[in-house]
Short mmCIF file of C-alpha atoms in Angstrom, two decimals:
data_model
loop_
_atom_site.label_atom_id
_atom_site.label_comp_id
_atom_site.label_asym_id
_atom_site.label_seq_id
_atom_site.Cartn_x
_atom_site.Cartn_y
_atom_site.Cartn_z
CA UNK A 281 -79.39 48.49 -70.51
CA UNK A 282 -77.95 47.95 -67.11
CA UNK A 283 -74.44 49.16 -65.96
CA UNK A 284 -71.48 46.30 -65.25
CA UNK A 285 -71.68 47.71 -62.37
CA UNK A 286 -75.05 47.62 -61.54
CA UNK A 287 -75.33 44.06 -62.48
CA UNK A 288 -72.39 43.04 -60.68
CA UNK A 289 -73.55 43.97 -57.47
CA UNK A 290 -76.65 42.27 -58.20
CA UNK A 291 -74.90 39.14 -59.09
CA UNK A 292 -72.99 39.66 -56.12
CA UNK A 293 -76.71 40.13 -53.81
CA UNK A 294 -77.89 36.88 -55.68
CA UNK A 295 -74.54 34.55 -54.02
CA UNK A 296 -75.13 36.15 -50.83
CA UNK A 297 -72.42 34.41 -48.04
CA UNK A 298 -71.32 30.95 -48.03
CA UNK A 299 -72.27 28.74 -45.02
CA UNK A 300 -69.44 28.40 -42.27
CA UNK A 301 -68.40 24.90 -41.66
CA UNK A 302 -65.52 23.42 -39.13
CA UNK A 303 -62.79 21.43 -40.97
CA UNK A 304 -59.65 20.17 -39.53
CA UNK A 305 -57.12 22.81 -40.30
CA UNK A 306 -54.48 20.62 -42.04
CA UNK A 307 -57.52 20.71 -45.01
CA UNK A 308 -58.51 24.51 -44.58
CA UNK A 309 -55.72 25.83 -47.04
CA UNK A 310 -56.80 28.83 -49.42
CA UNK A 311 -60.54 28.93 -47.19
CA UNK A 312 -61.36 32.48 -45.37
CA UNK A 313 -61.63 32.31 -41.44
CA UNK A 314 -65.21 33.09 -40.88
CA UNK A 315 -64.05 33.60 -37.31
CA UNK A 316 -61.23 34.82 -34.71
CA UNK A 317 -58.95 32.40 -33.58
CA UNK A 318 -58.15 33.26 -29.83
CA UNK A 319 -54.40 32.14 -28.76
CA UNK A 320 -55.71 29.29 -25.69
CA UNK A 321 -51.80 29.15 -25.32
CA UNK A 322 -48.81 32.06 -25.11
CA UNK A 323 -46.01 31.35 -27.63
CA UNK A 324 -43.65 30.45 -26.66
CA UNK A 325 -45.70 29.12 -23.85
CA UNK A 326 -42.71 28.77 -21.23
CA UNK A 327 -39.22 30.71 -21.44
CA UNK A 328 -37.36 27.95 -23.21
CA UNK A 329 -33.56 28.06 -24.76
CA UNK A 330 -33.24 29.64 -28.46
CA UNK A 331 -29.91 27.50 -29.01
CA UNK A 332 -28.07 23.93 -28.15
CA UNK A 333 -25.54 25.11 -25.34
CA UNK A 334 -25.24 25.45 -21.52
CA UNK A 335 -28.40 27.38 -18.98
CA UNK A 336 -26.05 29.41 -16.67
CA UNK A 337 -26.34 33.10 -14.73
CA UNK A 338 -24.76 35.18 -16.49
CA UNK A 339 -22.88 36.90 -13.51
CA UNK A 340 -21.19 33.73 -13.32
CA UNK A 341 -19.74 33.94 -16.88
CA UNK A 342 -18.82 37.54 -16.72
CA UNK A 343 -14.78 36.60 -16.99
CA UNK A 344 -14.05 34.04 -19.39
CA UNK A 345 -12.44 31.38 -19.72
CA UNK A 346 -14.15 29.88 -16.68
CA UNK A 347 -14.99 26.29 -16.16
CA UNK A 348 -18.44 25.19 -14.46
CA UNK A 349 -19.67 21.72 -13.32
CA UNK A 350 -22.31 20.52 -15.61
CA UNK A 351 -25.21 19.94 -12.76
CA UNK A 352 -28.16 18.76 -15.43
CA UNK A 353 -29.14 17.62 -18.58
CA UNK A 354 -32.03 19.44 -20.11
CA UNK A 355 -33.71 17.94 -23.50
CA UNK A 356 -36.41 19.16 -26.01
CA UNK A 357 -39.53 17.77 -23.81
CA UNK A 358 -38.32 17.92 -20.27
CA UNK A 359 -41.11 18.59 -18.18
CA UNK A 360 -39.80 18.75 -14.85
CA UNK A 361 -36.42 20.70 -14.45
CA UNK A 362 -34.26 21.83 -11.33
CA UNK A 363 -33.63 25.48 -10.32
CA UNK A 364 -29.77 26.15 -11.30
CA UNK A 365 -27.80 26.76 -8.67
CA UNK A 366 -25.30 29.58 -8.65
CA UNK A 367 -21.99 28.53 -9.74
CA UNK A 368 -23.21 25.78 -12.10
CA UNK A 369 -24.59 25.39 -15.48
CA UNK A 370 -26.83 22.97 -17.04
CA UNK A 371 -26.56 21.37 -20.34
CA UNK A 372 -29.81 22.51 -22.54
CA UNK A 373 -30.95 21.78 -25.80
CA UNK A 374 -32.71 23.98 -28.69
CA UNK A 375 -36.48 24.02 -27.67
CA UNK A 376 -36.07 22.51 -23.76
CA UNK A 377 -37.42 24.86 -20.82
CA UNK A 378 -35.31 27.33 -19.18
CA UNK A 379 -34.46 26.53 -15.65
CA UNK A 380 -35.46 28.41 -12.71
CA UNK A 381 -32.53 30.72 -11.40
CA UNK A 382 -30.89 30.60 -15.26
CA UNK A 383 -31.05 34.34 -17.21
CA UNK A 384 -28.27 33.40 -19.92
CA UNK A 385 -27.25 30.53 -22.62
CA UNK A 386 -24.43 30.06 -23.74
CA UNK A 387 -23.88 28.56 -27.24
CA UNK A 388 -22.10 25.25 -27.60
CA UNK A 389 -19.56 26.75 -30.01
CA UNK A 390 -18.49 28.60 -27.55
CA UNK A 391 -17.38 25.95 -24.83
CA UNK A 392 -15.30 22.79 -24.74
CA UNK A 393 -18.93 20.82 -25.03
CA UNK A 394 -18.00 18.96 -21.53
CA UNK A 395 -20.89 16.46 -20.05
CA UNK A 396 -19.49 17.03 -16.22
CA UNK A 397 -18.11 19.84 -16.25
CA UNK A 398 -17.65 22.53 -18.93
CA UNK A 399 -15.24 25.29 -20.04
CA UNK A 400 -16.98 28.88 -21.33
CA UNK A 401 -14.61 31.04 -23.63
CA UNK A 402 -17.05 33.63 -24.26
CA UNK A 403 -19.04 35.72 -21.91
CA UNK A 404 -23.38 35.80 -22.45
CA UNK A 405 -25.17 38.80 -21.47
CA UNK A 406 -28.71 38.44 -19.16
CA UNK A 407 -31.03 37.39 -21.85
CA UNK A 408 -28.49 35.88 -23.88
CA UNK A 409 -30.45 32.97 -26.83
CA UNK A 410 -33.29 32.73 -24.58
CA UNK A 411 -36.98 32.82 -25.96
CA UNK A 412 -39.36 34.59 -23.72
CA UNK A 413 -42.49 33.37 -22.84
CA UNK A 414 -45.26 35.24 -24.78
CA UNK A 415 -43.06 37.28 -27.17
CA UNK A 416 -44.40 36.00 -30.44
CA UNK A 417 -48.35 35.27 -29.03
CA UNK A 418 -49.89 36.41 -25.86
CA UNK A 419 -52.09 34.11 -24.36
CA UNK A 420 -56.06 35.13 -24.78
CA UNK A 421 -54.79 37.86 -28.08
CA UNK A 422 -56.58 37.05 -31.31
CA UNK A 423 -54.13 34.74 -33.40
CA UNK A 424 -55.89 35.19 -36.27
CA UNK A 425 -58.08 37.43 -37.69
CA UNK A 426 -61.97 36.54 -39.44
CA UNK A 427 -61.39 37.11 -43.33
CA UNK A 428 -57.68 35.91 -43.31
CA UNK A 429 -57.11 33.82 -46.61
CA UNK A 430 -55.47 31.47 -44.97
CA UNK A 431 -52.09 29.88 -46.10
CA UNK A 432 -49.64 27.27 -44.96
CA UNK A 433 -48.24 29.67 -42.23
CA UNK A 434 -51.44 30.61 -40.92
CA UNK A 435 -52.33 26.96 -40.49
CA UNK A 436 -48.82 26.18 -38.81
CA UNK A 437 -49.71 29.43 -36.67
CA UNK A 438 -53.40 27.74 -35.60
CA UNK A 439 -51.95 24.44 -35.06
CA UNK A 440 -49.36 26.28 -32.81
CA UNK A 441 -51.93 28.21 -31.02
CA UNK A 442 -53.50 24.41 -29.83
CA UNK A 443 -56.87 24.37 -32.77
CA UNK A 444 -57.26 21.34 -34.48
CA UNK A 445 -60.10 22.68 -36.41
CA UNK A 446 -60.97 25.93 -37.81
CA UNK A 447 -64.35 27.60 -38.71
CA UNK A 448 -64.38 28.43 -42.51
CA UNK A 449 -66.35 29.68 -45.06
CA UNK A 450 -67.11 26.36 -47.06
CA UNK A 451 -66.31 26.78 -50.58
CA UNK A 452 -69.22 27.23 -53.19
CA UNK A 453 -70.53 24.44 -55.10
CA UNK A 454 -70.82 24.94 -59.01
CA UNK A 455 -72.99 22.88 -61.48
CA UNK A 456 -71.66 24.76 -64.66
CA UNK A 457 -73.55 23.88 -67.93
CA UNK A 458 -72.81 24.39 -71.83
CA UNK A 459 -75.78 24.69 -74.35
CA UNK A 460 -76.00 24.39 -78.22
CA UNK A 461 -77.27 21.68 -80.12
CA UNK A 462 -73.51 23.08 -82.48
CA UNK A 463 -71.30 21.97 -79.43
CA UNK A 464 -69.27 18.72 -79.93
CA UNK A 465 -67.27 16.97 -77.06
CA UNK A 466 -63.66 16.08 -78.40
CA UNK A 467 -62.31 13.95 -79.74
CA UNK A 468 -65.19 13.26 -81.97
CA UNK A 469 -65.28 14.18 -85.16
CA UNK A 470 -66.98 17.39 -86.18
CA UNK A 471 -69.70 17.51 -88.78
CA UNK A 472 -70.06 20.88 -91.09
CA UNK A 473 -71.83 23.64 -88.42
CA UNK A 474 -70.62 22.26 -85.59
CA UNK A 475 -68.30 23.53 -83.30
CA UNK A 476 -66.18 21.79 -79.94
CA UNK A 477 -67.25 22.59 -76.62
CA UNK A 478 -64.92 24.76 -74.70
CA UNK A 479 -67.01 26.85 -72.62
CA UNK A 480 -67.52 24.56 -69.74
CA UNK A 481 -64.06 23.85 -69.85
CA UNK A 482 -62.75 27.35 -69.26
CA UNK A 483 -65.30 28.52 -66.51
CA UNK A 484 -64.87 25.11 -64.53
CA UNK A 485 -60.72 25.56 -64.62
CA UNK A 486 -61.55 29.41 -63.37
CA UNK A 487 -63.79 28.48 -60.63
CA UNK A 488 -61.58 25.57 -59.64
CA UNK A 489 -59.21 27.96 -59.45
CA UNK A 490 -61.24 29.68 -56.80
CA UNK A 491 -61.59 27.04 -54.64
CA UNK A 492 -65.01 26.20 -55.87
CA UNK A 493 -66.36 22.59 -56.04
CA UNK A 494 -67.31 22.28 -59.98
CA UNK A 495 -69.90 19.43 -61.71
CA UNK A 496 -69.63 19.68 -65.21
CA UNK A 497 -72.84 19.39 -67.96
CA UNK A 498 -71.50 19.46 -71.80
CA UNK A 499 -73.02 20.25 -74.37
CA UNK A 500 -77.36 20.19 -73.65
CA UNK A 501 -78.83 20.55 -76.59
CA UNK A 502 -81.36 23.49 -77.90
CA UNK A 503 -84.09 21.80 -76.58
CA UNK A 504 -86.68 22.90 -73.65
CA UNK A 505 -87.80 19.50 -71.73
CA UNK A 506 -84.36 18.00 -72.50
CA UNK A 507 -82.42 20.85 -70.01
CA UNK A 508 -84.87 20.96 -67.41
CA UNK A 509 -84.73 17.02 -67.39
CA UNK A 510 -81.33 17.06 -67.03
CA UNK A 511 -80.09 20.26 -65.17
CA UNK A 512 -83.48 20.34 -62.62
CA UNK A 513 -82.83 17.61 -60.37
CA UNK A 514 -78.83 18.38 -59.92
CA UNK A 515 -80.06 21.81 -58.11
CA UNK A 516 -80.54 20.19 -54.99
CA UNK A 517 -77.01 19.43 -54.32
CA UNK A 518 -75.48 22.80 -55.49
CA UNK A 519 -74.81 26.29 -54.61
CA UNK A 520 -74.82 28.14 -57.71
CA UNK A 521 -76.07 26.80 -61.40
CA UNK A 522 -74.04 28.95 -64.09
CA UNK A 523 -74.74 28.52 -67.56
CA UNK A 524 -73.26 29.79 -71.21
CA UNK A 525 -75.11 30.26 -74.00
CA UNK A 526 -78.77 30.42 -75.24
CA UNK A 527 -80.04 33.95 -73.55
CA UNK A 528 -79.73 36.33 -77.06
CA UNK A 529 -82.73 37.08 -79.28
CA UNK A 530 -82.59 34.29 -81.31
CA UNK A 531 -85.02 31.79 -81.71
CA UNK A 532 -83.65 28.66 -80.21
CA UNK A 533 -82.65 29.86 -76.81
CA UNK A 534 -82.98 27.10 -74.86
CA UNK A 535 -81.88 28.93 -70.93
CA UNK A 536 -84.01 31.57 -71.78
CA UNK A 537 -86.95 29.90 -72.55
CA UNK A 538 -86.55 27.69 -70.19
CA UNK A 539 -85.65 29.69 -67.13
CA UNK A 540 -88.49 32.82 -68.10
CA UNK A 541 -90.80 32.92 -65.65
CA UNK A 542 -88.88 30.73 -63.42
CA UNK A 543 -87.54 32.93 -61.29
CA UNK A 544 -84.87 34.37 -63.60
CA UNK A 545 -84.28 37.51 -65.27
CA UNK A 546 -83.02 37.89 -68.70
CA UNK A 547 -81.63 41.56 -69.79
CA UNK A 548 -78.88 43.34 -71.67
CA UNK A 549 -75.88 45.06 -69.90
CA UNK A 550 -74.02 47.67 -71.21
CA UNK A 551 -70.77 45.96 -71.86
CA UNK A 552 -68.82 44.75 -74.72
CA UNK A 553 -68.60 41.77 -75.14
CA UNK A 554 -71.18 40.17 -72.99
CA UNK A 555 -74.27 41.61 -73.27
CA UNK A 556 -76.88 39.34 -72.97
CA UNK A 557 -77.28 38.25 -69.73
CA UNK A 558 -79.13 36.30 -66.68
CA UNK A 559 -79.53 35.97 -63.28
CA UNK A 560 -81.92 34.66 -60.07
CA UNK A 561 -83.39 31.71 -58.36
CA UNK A 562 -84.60 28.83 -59.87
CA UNK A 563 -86.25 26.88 -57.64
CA UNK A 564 -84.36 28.56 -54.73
CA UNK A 565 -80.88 27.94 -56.47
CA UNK A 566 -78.66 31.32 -57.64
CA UNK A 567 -78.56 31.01 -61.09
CA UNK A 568 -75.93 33.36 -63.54
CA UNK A 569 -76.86 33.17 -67.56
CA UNK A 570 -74.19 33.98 -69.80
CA UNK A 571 -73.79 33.78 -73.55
CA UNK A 572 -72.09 31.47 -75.51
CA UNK A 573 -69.51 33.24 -77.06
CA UNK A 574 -66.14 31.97 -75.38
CA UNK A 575 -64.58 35.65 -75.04
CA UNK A 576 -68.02 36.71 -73.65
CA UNK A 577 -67.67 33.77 -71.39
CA UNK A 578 -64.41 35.20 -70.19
CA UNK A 579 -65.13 38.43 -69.73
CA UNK A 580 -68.23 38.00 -68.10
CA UNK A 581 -66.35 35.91 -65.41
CA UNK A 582 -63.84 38.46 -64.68
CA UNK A 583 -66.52 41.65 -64.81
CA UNK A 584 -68.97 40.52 -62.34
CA UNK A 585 -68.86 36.55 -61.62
CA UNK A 586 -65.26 36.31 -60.48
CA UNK A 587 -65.70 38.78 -57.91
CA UNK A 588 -69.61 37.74 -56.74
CA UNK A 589 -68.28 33.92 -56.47
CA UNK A 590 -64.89 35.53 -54.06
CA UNK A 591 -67.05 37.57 -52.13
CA UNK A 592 -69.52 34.74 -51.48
CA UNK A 593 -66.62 32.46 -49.95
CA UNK A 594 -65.69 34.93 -47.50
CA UNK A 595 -63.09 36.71 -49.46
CA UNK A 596 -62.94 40.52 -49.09
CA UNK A 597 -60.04 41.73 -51.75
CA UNK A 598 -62.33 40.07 -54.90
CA UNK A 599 -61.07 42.71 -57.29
CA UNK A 600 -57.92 42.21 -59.85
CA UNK A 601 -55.36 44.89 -59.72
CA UNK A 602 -55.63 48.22 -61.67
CA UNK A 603 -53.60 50.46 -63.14
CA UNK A 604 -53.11 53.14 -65.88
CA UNK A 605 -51.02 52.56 -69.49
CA UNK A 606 -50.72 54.48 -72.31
CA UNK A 607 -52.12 53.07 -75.59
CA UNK A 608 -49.91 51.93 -78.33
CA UNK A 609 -52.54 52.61 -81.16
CA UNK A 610 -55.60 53.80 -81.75
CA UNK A 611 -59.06 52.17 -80.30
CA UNK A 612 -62.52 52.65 -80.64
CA UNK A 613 -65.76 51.18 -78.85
CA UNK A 614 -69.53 51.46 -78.58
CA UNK A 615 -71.11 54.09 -77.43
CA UNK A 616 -72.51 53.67 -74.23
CA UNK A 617 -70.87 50.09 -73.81
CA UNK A 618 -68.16 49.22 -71.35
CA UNK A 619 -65.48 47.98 -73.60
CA UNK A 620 -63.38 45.07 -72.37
CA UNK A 621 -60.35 44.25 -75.00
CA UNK A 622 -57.64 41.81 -74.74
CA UNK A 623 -54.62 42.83 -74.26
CA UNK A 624 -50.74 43.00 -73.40
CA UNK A 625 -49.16 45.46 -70.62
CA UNK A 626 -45.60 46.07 -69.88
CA UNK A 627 -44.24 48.34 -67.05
CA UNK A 628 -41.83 50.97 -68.36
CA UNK A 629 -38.90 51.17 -66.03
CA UNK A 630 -38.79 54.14 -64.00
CA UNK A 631 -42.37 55.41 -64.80
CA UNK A 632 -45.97 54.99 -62.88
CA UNK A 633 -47.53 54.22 -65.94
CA UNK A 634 -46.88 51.07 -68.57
CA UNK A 635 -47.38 50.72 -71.99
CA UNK A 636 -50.79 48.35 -73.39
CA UNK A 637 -51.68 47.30 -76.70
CA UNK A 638 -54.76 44.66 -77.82
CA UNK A 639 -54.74 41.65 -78.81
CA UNK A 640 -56.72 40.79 -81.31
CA UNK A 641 -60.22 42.12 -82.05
CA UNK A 642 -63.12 43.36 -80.59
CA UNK A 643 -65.08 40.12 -81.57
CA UNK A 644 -66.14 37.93 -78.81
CA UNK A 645 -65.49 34.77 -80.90
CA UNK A 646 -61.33 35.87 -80.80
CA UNK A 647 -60.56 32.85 -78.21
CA UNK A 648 -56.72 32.72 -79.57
CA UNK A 649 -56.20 36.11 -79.12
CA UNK A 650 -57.02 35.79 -74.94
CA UNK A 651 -54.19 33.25 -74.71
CA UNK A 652 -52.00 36.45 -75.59
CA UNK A 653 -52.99 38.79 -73.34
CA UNK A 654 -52.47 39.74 -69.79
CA UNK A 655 -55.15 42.01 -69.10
CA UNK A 656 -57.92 43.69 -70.36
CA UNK A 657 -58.20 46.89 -71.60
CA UNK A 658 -61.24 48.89 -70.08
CA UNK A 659 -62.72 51.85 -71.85
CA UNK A 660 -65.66 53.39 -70.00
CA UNK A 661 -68.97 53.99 -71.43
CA UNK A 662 -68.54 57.80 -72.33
CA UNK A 663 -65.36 57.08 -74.09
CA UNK A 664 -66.18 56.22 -78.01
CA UNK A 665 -62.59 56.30 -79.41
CA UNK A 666 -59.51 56.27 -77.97
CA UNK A 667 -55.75 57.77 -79.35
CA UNK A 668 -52.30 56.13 -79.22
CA UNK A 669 -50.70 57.88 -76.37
CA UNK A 670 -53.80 58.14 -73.94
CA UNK A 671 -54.07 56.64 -71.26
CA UNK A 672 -56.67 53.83 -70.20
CA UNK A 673 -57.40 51.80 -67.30
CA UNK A 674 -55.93 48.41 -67.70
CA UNK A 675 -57.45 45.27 -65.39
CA UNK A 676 -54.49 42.64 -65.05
CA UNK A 677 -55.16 39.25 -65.62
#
């Protein structure tokens, strides 16, 4: 058998790096920046006024109350603007250039707001509400760094900075496919041995989730020709082709037999659950197998597939966070098998470590008992049983 973490670096080889694209950055919310972004502009780009109120020289407002004539009007947008003259002040509003010879506002509140000439009650120290050129962004500095996961404020900040596009790691294109002659599509009715399809559902929410682009194939049945006729010619127009089911030992497993010999691998890893799995090309396409029991599904997505599909759209923090708890009750698992268990941690107040207990069984067929947890509980390979009280390595969900 092959280690989780063996395989998931494999997986991880097989997705490789998204192409880069250029999108307009009002859509490139929640992509990676594949590269810097240089500031073409200084920000602020001009010494400009920090508040509504009056440009003046601060010498000149050193004993207050003193009245000034009012020698300009400065708005938001001005792009021309006389030097101040000692002596006067100039009416200025939030946003609107500094003038030449000016090294003080003062705030409206603190005047009689005259248009021609204006009263100041309160002194302004050199400096006083005014935004310096460059203090934020230095003109020719890098704005933004390659591998930000970039969010509203980043955008504003490249929009800011004078982009209109940004280069970005285009997000991965899924064709995810269900197998199992069993599966049934609701709302139709089931028949005795069949079950409803709910694989596809879950992984394509997940990977939506991610940012991926997701086409959807329900329930192909256990037949050969049938999923090659349908799944083949989709390949050309996708990224990655992830399957469930179909890849055990049985005798009507339709991926398997399809895909051997087709450029993918079939092999057991050394988890519970999960451990048949697949992965390679298929006619050039990255291709992941995994089984077709839902909890397998899930776990298999957050072991190795989760992280490989992150990675591939630039991301470099692809891991959920860790940390220690101390078991409520006893545990055991396989020898030699990762165990992955469902279930529930709380912090305890005051302490590094929180408290976990599972939810539900070991069984990869426990769906319910995933919509109850918050993590998974992780017991390594050498560890065979486990004692209420020790402590484990929990993976939050």
């Amino acid at each position: 058998m092959i280690s989780v973490d063996a395989y998931r670096e494999t997986v991880t080889e097989l997705l490789g790096r998204a192409p880069v694209r250029t999108v307009p950055v009002a859509e490139a919310a929640g992509l990676v920046l594949a590269r810097d972004v240089l500031a073409d502009v200084a920000l602020p780009p001009f010494d400009n006024s920090a508040m509504d109120g009056y440009a003046v020289r601060a010498a000149d407002v050193a004993e207050v109350p003193v009245t000034l004539p009012v020698a300009d009007d400065i708005p938001a947008g001005r792009v021309e603007v006389n030097p101040l003259e000692s002596g006067t002040a100039q009416r200025i509003m939030t946003g609107a250039p500094l003038p030449p010879g000016a090294d003080a506002i003062v705030m409206v509140e603190d005047t009689d707001r005259g248009t021609s000439e204006v009263q100041i009650s309160r002194a302004a120290a050199v400096g006083s509400h005014i935004r310096r050129i460059g203090e934020d962004v230095t003109k020719g500095t890098t704005a933004l760094h390659a591998g930000t996961v970039l969010s509203h404020a980043h955008l504003g900040l490249a929009a800011a900075v004078g982009l209109a596009e940004l280069e970005v790691f285009r997000p991965l294109s899924v064709l995810v496919v269900s197998t199992g002659t069993e599966l049934v599509e609701a709302p139709n009715p089931l028949q005795h041995g069949q079950i409803y399809e709910s694989n596809s559902v879950m992984l394509a929410a997940a990977l939506r989730g991610l940012g991926c682009q997701v086409e959807v194939v329900r329930s192909v049945v256990d037949d050969v020709e049938e999923f090659r006729k349908i799944i083949e010619p989709r390949l050309e127009s996708v990224d990655l082709l992830i399957t469930s089911g179909g890849v055990s030992a049985g005798a009507y497993e339709v991926v398997k037999d399809a895909l051997t010999g087709q450029g993918v691998e079939f092999q057991k890893i050394a988890m519970q659950p999960g451990g048949p799995q697949g992965c390679g090309r298929w006619n050039g396409v990255p291709v992941v197998t995994l089984p077709g029991n839902p909890v397998s599904v899930l776990v298999s997505f957050e072991a190795f597939l989760r992280p490989a599909v992150l990675s591939a759209m630039g991301h470099s923090d692809v891991d959920r966070l860790r940390v220690r708890a101390r078991l409520t009750e006893d545990m055991t698992s396989p020898a030699g098998r990762r165990q992955f268990r469902r279930g529930f941690y709380t912090p305890v107040l005051g302490e590094v470590t929180g408290v976990v207990g599972p939810r539900g069984g070991p069984g990869s067929h426990l769906l319910a008992a995933f919509t109850q947890a918050n993590c998974l509980i992780v017991l390594p390979e050498e560890v065979s049983a486990a004692s209420e009280g020790d402590e484990v390595e929990v993976l939050l969900l």
